[in-house]
Short mmCIF file of N, CA, C and O in Angstrom, two decimals:
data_model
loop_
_atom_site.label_atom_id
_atom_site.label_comp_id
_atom_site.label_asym_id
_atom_site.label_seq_id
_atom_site.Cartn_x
_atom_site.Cartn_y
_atom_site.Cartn_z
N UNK A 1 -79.25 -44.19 63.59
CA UNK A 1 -79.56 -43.21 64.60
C UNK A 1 -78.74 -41.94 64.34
O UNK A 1 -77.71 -42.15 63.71
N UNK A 2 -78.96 -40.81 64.65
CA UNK A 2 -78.32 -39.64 64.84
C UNK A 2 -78.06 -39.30 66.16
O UNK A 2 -78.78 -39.30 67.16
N UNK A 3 -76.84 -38.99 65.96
CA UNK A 3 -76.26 -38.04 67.27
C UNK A 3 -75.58 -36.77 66.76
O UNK A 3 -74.76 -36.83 65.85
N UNK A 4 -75.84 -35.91 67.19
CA UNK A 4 -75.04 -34.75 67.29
C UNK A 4 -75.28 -34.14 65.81
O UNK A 4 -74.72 -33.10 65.50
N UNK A 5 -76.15 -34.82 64.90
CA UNK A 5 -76.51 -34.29 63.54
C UNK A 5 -75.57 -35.05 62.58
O UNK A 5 -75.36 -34.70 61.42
N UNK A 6 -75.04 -36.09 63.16
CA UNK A 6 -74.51 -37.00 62.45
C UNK A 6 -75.02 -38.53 62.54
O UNK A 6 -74.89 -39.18 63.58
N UNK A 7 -75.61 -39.05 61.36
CA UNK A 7 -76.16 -40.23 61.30
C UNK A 7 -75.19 -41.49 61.37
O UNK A 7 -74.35 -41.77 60.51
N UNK A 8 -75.45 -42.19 62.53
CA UNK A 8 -74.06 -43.09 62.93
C UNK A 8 -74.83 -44.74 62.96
O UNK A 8 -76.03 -44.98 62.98
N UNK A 9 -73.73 -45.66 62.94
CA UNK A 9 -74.52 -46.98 63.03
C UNK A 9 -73.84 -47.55 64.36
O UNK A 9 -72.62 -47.70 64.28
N UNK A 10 -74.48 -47.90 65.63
CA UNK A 10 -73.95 -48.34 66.50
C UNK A 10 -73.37 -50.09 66.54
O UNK A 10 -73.89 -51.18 66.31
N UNK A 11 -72.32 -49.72 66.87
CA UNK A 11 -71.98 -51.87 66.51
C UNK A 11 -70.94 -51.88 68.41
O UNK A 11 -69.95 -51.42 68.97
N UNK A 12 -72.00 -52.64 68.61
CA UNK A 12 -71.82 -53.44 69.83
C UNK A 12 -70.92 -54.85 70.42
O UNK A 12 -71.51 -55.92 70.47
N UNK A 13 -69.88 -54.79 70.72
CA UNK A 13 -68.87 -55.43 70.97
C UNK A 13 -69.52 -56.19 72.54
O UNK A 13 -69.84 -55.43 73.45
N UNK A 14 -69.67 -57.66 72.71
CA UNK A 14 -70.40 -58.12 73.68
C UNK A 14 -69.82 -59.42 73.90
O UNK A 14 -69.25 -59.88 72.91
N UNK A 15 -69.82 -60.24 75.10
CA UNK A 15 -69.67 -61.12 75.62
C UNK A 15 -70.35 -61.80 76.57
O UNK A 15 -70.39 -61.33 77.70
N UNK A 16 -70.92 -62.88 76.30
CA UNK A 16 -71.81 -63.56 77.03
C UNK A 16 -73.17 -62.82 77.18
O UNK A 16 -73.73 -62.69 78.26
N UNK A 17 -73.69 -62.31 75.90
CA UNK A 17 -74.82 -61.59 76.07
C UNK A 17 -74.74 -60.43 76.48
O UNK A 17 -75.76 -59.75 76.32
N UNK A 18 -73.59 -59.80 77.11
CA UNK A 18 -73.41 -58.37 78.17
C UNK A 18 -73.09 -57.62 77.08
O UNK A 18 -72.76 -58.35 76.14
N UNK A 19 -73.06 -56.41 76.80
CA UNK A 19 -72.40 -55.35 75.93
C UNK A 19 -71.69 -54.55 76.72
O UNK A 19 -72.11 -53.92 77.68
N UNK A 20 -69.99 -54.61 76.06
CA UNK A 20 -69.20 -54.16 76.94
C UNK A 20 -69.31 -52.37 76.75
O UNK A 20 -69.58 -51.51 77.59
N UNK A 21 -68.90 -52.21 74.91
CA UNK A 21 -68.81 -50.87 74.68
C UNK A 21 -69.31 -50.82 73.22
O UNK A 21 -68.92 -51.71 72.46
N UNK A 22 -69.99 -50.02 72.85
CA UNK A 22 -70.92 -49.59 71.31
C UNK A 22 -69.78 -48.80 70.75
O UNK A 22 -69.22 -48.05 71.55
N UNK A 23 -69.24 -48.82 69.27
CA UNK A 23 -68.94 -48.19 68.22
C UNK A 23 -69.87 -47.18 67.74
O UNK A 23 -71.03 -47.42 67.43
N UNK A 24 -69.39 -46.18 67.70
CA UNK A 24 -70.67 -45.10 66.74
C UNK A 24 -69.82 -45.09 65.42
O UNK A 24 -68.67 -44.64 65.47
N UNK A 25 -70.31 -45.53 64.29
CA UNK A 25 -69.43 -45.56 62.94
C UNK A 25 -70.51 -44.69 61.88
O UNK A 25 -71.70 -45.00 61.82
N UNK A 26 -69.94 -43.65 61.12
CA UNK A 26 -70.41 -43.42 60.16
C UNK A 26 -69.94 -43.26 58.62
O UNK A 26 -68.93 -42.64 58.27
N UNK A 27 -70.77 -43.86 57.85
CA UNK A 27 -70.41 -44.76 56.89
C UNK A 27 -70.79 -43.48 55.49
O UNK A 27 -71.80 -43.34 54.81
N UNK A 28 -69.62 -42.83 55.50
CA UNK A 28 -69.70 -41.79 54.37
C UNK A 28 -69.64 -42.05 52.72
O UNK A 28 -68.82 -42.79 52.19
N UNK A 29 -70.62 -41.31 52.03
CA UNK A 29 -70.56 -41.36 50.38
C UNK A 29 -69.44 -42.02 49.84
O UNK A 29 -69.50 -43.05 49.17
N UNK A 30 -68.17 -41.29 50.22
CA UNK A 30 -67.09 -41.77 49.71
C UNK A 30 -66.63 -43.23 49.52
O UNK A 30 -65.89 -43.77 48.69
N UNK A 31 -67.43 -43.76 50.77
CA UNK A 31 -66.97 -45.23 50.91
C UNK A 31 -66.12 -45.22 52.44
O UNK A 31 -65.76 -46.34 52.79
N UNK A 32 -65.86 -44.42 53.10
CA UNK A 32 -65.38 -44.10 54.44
C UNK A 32 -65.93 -44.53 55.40
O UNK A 32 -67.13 -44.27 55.50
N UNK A 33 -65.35 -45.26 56.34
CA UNK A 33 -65.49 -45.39 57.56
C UNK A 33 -65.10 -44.60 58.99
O UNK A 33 -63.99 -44.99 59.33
N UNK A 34 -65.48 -43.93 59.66
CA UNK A 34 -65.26 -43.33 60.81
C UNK A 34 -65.95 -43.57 61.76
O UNK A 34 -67.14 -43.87 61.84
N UNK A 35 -64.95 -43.39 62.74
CA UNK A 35 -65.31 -43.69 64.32
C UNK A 35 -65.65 -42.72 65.49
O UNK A 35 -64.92 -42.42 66.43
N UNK A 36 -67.22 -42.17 65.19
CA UNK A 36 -67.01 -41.12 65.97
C UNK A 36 -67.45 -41.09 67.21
O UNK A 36 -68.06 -40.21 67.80
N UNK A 37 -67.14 -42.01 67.51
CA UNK A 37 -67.29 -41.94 69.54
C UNK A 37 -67.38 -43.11 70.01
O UNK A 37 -67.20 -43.95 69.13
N UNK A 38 -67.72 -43.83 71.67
CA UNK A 38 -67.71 -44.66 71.92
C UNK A 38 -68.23 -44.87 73.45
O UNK A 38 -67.58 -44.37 74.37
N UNK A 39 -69.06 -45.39 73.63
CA UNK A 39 -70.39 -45.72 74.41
C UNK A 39 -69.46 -46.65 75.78
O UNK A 39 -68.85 -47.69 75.55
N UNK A 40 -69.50 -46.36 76.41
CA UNK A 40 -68.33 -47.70 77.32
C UNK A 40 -69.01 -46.99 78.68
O UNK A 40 -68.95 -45.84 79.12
N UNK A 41 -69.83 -48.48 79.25
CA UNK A 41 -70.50 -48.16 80.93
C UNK A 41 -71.36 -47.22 80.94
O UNK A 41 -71.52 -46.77 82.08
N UNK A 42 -72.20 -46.57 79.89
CA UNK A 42 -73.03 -45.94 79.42
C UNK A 42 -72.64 -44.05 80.02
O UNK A 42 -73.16 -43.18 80.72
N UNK A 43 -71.71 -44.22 79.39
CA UNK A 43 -70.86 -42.82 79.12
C UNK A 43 -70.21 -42.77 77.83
O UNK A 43 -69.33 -43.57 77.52
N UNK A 44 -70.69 -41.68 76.90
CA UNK A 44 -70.41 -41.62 75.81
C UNK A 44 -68.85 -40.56 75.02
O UNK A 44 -68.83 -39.35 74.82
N UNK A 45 -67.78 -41.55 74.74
CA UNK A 45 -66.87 -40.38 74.40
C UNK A 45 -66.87 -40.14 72.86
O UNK A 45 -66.71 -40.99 71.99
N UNK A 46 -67.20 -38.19 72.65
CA UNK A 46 -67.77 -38.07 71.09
C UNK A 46 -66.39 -37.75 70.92
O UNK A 46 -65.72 -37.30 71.85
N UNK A 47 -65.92 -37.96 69.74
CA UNK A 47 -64.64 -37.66 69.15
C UNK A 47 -64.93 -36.00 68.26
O UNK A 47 -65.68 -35.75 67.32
N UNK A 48 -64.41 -35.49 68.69
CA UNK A 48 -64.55 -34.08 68.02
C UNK A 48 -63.63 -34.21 66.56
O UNK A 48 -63.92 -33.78 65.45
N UNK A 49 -62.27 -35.04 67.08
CA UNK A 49 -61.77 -35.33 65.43
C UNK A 49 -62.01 -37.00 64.93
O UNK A 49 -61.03 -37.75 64.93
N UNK A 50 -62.62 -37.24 64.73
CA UNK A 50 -63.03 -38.36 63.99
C UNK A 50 -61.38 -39.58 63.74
O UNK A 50 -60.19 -39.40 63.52
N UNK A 51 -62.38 -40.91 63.96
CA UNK A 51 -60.76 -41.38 63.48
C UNK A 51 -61.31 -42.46 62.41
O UNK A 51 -62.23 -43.26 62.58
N UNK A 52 -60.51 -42.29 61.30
CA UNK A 52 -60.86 -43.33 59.68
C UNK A 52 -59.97 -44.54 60.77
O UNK A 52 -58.96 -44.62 61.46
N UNK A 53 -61.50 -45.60 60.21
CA UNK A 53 -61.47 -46.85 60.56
C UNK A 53 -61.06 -47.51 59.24
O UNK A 53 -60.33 -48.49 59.25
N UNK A 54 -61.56 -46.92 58.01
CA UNK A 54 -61.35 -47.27 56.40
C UNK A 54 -61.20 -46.36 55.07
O UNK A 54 -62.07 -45.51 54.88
N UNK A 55 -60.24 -46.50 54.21
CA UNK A 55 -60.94 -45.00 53.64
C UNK A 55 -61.73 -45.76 52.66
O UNK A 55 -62.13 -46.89 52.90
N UNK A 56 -61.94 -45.12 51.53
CA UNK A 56 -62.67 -45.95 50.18
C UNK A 56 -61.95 -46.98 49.88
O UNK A 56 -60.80 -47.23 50.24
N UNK A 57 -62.57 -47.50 49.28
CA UNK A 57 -62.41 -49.15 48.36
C UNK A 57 -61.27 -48.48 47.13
O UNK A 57 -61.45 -47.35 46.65
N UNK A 58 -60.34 -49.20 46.82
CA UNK A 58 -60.43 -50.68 47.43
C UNK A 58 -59.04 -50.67 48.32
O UNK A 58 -58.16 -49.82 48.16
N UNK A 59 -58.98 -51.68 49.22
CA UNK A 59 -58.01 -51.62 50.50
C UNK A 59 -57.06 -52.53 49.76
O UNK A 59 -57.44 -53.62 49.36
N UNK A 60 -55.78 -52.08 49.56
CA UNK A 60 -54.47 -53.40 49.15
C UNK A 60 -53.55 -53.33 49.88
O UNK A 60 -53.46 -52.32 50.58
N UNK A 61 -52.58 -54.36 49.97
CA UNK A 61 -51.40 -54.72 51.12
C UNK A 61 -50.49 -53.67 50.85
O UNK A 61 -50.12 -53.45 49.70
N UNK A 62 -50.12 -53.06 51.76
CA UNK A 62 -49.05 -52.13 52.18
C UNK A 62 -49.87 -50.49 51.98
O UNK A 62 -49.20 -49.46 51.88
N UNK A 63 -50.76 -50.49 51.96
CA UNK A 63 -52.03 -49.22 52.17
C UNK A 63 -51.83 -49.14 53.21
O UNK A 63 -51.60 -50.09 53.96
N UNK A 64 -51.88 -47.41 53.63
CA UNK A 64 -51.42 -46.92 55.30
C UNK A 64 -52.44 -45.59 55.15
O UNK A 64 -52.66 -44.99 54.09
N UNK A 65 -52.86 -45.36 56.11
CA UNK A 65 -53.27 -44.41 56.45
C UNK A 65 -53.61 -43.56 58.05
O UNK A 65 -53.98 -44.43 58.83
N UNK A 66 -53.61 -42.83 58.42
CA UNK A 66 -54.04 -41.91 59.41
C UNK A 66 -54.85 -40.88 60.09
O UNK A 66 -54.89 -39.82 59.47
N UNK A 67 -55.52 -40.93 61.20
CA UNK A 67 -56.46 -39.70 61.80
C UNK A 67 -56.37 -39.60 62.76
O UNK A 67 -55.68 -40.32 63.49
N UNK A 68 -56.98 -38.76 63.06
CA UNK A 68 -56.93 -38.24 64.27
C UNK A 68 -56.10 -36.35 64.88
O UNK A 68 -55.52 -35.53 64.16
N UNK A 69 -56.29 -36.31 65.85
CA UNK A 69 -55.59 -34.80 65.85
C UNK A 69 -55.34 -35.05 67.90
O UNK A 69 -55.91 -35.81 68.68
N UNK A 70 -54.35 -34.12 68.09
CA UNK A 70 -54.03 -33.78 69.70
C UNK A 70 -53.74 -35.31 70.28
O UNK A 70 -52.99 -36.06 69.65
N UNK A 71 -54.35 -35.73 71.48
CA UNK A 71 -53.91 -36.63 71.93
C UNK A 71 -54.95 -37.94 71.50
O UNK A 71 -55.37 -38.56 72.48
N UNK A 72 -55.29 -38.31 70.51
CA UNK A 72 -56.38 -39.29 70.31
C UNK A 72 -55.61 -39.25 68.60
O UNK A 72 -55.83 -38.27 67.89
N UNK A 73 -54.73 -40.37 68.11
CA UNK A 73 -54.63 -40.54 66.64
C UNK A 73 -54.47 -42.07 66.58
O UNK A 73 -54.20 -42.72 67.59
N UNK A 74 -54.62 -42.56 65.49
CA UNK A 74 -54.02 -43.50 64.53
C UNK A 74 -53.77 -43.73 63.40
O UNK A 74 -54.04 -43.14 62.36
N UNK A 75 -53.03 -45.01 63.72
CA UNK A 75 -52.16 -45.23 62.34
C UNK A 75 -52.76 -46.65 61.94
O UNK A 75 -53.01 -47.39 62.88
N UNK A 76 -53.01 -47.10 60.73
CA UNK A 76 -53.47 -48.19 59.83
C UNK A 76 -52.79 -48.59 58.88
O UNK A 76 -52.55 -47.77 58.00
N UNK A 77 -52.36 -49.71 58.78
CA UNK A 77 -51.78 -50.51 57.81
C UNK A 77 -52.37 -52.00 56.98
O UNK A 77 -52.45 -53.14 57.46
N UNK A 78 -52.75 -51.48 55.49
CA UNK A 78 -52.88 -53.36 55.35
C UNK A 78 -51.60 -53.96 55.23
O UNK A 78 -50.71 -53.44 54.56
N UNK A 79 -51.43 -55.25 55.97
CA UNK A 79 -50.18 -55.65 56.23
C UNK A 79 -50.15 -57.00 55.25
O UNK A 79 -49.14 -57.63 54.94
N UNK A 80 -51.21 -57.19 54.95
CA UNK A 80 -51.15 -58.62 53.76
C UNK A 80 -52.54 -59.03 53.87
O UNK A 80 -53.55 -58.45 54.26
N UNK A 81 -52.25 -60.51 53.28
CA UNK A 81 -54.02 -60.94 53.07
C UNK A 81 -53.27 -62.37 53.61
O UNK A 81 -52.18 -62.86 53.35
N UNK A 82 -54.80 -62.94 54.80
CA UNK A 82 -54.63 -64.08 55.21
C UNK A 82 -55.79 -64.87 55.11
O UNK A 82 -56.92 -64.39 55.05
N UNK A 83 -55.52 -66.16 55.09
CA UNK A 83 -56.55 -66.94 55.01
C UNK A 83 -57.22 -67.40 56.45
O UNK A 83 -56.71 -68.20 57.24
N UNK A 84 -58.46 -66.71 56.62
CA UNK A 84 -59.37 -67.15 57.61
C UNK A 84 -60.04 -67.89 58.02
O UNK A 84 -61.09 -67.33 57.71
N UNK A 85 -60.44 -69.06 58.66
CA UNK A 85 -61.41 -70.02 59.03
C UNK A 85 -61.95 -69.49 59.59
O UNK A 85 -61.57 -68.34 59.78
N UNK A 86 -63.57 -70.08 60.42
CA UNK A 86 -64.85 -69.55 61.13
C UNK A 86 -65.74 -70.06 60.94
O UNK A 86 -65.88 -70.69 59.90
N UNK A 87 -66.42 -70.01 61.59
CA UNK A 87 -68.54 -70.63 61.56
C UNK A 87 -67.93 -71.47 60.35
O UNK A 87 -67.81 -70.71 59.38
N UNK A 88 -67.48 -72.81 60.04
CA UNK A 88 -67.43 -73.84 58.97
C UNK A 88 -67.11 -72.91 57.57
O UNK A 88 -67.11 -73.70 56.62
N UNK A 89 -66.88 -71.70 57.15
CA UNK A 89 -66.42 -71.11 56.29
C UNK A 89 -64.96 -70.43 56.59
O UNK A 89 -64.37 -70.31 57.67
N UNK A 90 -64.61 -70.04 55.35
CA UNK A 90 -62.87 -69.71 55.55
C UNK A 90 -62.86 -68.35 53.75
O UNK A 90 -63.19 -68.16 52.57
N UNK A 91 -62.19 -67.87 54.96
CA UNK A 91 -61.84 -66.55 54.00
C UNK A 91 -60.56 -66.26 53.57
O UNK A 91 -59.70 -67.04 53.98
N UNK A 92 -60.09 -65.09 52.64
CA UNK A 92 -59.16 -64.64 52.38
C UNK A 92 -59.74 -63.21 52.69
O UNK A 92 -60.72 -62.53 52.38
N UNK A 93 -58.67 -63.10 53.41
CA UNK A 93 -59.09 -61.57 54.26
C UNK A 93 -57.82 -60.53 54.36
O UNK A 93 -56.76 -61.01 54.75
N UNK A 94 -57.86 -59.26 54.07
CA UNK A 94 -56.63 -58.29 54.52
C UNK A 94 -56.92 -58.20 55.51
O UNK A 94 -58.06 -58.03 55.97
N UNK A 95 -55.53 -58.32 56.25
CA UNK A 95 -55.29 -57.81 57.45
C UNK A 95 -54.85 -56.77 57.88
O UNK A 95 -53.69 -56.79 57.46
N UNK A 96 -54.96 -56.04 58.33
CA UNK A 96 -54.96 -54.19 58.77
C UNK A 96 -54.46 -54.26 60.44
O UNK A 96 -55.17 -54.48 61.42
N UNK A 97 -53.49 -54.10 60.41
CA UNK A 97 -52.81 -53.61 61.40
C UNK A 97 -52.84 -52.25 62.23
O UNK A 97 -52.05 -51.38 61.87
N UNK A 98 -53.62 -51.99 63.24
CA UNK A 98 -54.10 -50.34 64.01
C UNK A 98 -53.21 -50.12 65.32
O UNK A 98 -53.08 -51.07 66.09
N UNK A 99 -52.52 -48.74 65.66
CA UNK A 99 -52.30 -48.43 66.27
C UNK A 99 -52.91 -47.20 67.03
O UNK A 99 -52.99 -46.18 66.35
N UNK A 100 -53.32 -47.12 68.17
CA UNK A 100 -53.93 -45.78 68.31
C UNK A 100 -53.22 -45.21 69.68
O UNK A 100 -52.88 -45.92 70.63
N UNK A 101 -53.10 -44.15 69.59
CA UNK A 101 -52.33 -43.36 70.88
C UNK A 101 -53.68 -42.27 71.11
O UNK A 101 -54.17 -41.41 70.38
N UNK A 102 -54.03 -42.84 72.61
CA UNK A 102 -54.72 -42.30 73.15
C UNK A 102 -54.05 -41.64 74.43
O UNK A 102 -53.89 -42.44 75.35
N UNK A 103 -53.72 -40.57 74.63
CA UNK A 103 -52.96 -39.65 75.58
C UNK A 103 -51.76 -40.32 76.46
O UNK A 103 -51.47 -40.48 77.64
N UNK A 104 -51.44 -40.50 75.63
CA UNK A 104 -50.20 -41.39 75.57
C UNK A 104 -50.39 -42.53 75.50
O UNK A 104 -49.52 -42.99 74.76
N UNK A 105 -51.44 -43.81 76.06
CA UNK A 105 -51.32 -45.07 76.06
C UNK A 105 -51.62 -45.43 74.64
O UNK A 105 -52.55 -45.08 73.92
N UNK A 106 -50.57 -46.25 74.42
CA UNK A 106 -51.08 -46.69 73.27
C UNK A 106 -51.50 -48.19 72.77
O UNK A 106 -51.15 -48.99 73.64
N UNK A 107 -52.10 -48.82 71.74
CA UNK A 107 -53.02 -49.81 71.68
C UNK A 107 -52.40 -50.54 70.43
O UNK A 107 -51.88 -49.74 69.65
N UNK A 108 -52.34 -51.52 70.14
CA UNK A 108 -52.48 -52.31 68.77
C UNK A 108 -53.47 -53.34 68.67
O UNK A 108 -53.90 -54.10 69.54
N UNK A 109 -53.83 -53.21 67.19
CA UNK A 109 -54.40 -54.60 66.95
C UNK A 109 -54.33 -54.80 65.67
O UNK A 109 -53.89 -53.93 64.91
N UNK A 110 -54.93 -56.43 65.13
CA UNK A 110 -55.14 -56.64 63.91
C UNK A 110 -56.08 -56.79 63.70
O UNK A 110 -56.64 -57.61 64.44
N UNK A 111 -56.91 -56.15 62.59
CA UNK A 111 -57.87 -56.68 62.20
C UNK A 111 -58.27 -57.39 61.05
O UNK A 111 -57.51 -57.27 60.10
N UNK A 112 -59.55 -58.30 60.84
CA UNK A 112 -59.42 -58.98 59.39
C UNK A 112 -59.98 -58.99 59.09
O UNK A 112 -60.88 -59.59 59.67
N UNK A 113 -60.34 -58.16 57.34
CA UNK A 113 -61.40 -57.43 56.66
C UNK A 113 -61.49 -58.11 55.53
O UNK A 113 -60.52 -58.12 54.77
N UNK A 114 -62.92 -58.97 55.14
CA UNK A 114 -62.88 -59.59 54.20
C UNK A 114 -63.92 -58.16 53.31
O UNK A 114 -64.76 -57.48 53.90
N UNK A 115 -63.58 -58.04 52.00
CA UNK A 115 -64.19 -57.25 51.37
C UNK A 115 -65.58 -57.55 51.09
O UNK A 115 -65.64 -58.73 50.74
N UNK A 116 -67.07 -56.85 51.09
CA UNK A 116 -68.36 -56.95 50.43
C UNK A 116 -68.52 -57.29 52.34
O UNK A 116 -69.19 -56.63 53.13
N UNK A 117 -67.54 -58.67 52.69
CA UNK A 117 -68.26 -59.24 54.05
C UNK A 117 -68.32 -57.57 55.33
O UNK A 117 -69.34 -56.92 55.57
N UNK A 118 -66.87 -57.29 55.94
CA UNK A 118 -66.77 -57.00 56.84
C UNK A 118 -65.96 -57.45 57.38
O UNK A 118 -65.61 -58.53 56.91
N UNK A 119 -65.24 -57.00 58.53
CA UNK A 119 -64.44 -57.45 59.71
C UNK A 119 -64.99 -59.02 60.20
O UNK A 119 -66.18 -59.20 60.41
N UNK A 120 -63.98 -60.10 60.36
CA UNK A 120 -64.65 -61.10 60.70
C UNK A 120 -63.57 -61.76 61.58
O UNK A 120 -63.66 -62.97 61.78
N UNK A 121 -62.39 -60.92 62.22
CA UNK A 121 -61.63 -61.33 63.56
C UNK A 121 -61.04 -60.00 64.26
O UNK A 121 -60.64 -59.13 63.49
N UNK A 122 -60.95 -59.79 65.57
CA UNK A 122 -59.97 -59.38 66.03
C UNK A 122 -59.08 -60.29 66.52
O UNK A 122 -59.16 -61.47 66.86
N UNK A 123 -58.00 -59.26 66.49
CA UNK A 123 -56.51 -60.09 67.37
C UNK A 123 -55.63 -59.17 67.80
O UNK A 123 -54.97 -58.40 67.11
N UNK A 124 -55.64 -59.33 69.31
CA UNK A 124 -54.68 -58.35 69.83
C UNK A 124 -53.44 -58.58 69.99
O UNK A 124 -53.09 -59.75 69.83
N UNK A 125 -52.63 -57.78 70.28
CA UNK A 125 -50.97 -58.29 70.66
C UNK A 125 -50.37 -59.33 71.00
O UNK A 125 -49.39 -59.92 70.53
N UNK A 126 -51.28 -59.57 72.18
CA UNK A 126 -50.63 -60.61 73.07
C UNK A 126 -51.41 -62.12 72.38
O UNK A 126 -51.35 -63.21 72.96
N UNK A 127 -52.08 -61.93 71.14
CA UNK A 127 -52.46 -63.17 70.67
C UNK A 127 -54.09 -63.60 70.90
O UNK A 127 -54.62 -64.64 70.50
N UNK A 128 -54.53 -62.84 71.41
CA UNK A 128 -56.22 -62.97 71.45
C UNK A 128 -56.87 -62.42 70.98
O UNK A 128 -57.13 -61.22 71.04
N UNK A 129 -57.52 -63.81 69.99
CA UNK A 129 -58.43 -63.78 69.11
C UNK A 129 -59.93 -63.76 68.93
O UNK A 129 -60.41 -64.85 69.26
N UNK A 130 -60.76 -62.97 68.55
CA UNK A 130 -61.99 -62.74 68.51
C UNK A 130 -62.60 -62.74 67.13
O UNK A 130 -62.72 -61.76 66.38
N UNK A 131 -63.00 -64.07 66.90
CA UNK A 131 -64.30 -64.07 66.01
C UNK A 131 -65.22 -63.81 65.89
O UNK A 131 -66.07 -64.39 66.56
N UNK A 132 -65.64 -62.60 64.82
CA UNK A 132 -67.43 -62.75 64.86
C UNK A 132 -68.18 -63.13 64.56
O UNK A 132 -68.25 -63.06 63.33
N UNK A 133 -69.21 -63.73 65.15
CA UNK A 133 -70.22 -64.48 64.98
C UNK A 133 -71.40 -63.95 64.02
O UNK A 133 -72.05 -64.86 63.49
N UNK A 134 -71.81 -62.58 63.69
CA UNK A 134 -72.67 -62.31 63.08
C UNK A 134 -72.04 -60.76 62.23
O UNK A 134 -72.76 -60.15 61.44
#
């Protein structure tokens, strides 16, 4: 879909069938990932500065990077590679560590990026874990 003259892929974060909040990601030449906005209660916030979710391939442990501008940035780290279980399969996955400061509050998580696959857990701070199913 396009928004704003930018061709984005929406990925929908849901529970129990409900969709809480849509990702707008667009997936640049380079091999880049960005996050440019976010759909939550069907109010849309467009990011005027974009924030890298990934840069190009290939991602290795202790790779850091940053975006963002004013009060909306983060920070990314691959922090190592772990071995994943799920749906009866098990991965070796980097794990990427995100911080984002959103006007002051700020957020962590981990995420776990198996390469070719995709993201195939979140895990937040306090230890909750989210597998994806598809």
């Amino acid at each position: 879909m396009t928004h704003r003259g930018v061709w984005v892929v929406p990925v929908s974060h849901q529970f129990g069938g409900k969709t809480f909040t849509q990702d707008l990601l667009e997936y640049r030449p380079d091999g880049s990932v960005w996050l440019r906005g976010v759909n939550a209660g069907g109010r849309l916030g467009w990011y005027a500065a974009p924030l890298k979710v990934y840069p190009p391939a290939p991602l290795t442990p202790g790779q850091r990077w940053s975006s963002g501008k004013g009060n909306l940035t983060s920070v990314s780290t691959v922090t190592g590679i772990a071995a994943i279980g799920g749906g009866g399969r098990k991965y070796n996955a980097l794990s990427i560590r995100t911080e984002t400061n959103a006007g002051g509050q700020v957020s962590a998580q981990t995420t776990y990026f198996v390469p070719g696959l995709g993201v195939v857990r979140y895990q937040t701070v306090d230890g909750v874990q989210i597998d994806l199913l598809r």
